[in-house]
Coordinates of C-alpha atoms in Angstrom, one line a residue:
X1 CA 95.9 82.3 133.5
X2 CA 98.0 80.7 136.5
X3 CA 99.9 83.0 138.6
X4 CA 102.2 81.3 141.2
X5 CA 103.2 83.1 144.8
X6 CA 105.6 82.1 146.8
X7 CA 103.6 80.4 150.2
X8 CA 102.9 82.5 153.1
X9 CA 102.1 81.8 156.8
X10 CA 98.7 82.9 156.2
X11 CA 98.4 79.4 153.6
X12 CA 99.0 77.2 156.5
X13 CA 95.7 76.0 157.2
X14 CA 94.3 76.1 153.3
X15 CA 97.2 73.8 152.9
X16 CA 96.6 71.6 155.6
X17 CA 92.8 71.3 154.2
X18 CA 93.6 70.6 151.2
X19 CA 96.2 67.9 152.2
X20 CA 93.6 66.3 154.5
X21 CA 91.1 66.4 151.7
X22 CA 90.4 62.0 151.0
X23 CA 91.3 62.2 147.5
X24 CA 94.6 63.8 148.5
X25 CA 94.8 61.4 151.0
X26 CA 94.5 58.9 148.6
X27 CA 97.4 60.1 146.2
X28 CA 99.6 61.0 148.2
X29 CA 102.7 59.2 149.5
X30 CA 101.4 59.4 152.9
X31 CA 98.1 59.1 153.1
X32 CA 97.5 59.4 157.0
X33 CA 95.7 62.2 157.9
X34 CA 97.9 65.2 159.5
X35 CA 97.9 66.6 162.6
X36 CA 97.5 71.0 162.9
X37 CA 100.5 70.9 164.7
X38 CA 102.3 68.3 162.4
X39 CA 101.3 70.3 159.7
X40 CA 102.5 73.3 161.3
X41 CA 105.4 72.4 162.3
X42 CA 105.9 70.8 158.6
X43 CA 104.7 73.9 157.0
X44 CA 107.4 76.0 159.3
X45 CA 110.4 73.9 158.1
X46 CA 109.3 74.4 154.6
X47 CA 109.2 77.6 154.2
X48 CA 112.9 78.0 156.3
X49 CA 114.7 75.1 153.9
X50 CA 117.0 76.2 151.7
X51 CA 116.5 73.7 149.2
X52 CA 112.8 73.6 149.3
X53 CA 110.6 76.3 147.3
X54 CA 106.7 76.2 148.1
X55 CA 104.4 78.5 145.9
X56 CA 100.8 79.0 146.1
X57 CA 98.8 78.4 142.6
X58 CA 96.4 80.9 141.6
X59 CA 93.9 81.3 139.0
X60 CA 92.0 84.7 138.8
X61 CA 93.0 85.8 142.4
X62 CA 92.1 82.5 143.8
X63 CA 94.6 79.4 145.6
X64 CA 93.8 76.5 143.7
X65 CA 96.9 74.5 144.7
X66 CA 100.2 74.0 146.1
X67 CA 103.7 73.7 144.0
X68 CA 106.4 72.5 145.9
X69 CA 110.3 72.2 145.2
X70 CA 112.9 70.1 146.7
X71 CA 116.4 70.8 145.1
X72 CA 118.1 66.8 144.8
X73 CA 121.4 68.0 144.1
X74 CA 123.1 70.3 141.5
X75 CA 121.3 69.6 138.9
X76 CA 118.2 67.9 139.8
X77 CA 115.1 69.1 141.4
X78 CA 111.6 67.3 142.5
X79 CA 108.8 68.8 142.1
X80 CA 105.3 67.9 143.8
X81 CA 101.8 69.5 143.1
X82 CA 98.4 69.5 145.0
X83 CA 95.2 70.9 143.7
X84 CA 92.3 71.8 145.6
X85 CA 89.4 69.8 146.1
X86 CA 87.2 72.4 143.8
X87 CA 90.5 72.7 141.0
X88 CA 90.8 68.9 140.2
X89 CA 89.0 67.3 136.8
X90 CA 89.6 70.8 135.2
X91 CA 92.9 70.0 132.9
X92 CA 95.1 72.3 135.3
X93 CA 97.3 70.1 136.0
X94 CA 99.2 69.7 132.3
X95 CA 99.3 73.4 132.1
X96 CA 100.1 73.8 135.9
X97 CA 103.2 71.7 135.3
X98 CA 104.4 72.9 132.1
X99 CA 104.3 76.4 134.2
X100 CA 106.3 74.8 137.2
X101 CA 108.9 73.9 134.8
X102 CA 109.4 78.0 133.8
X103 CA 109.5 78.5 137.4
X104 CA 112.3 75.9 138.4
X105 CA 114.1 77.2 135.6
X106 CA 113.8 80.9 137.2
X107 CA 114.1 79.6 140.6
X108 CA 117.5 77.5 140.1
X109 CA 119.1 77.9 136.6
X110 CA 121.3 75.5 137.3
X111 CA 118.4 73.0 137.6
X112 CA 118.7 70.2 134.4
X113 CA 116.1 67.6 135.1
X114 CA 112.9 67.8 137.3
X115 CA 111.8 64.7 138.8
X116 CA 108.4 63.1 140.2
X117 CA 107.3 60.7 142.4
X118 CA 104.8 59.4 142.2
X119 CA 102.0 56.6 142.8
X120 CA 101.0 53.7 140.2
X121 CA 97.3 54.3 141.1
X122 CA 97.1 57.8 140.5
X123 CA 96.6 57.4 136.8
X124 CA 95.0 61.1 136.5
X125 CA 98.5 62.6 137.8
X126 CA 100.8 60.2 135.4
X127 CA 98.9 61.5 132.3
X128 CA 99.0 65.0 133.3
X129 CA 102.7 65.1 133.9
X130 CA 102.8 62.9 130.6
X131 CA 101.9 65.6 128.6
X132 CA 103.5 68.2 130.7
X133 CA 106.5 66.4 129.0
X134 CA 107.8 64.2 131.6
X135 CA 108.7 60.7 130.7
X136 CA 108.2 57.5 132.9
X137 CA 112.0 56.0 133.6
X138 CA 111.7 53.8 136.5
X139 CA 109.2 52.1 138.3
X140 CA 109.5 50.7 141.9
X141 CA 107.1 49.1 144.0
X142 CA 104.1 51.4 144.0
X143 CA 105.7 54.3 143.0
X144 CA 106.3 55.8 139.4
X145 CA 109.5 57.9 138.7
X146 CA 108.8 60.3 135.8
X147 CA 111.6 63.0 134.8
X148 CA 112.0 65.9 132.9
X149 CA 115.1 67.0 130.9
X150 CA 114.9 71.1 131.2

C-alpha cells in the first residue's frame, strides 16, 4: 500500500540524495549533479509555488520517492516522479502513477490531462507510465511527451 504526504522541510536532504543518486542522474532532464544550496534553495521555492504540489511516497512508513506537480494551465498538469535508489526494479512505478493520477484529481479537479516529460533512453519509465495509462503523443529531440486524459 502507497500512502503519499505532502513534502516537508525535514525531506530536503533525502531528496537531494536521491536526486544526486547516478541513475537519477542519468534519467533525469538535468543530469548535473546539484549543489545543497541549489537544492535548497530549489526545494524552498517548491514548496512556496502555488502551482507546484510535492508529496513524499511512502510504502509501510517508509519514503521511497518523490511525486511532483506543476499545474500547465487550467486544465493541464505535469507530473514527475523519482524513486529511491533501494525502490526502483520493484514495479512501483505503474501503481505509483495510476495513484498520482487519484491525487491530481483531488488536488485540482479542474485538472483534465496529466502530462510527462520525459527522456527516449529511459525505457523503464516510458513503460511504467504506459501502463499507468498514459499514451505517447509527441516526440522531440530526446525527450518523449506522454499524456493522460483524466
Amino acid at each position: 500500500m502507497f500512502v503519499c504526504r505532502e513534502a516537508e522541510w525535514k525531506d530536503c536532504n533525502m531528496i537531494l540524495d536521491w536526486r544526486n543518486d547516478p541513475v537519477t542522474r542519468i534519467n533525469s532532464l538535468d543530469s548535473r549533479e546539484i549543489s545543497q544550496e541549489e537544492h535548497e534553495a530549489w526545494f524552498r521555492r517548491s514548496l512556496s509555488l502555488p502551482d507546484r504540489i510535492l508529496f513524499i511516497i511512502e510504502k509501510d512508513h517508509v519514503a521511497i520517492g518523490v511525486l511532483r506537480f506543476d499545474q500547465i494551465d487550467e486544465k493541464r498538469m505535469e507530473v514527475s516522479i523519482h524513486l529511491a535508489p533501494e525502490a526502483r526494479n520493484r514495479g512501483y512505478g505503474q501503481n505509483i502513477l495510476k495513484m498520482s493520477c487519484e491525487l491530481a484529481r483531488t488536488c485540482r479537479p479542474q485538472i483534465q490531462t496529466l502530462v510527462a516529460k520525459i527522456k527516449k533512453e529511459n525505457l523503464l519509465s516510458i513503460k511504467s507510465f504506459t501502463k499507468a495509462g498514459f499514451r505517447i503523443e509527441n516526440e522531440g529531440g530526446n525527450l518523449v511527451y506522454m499524456f493522460l486524459d483524466m
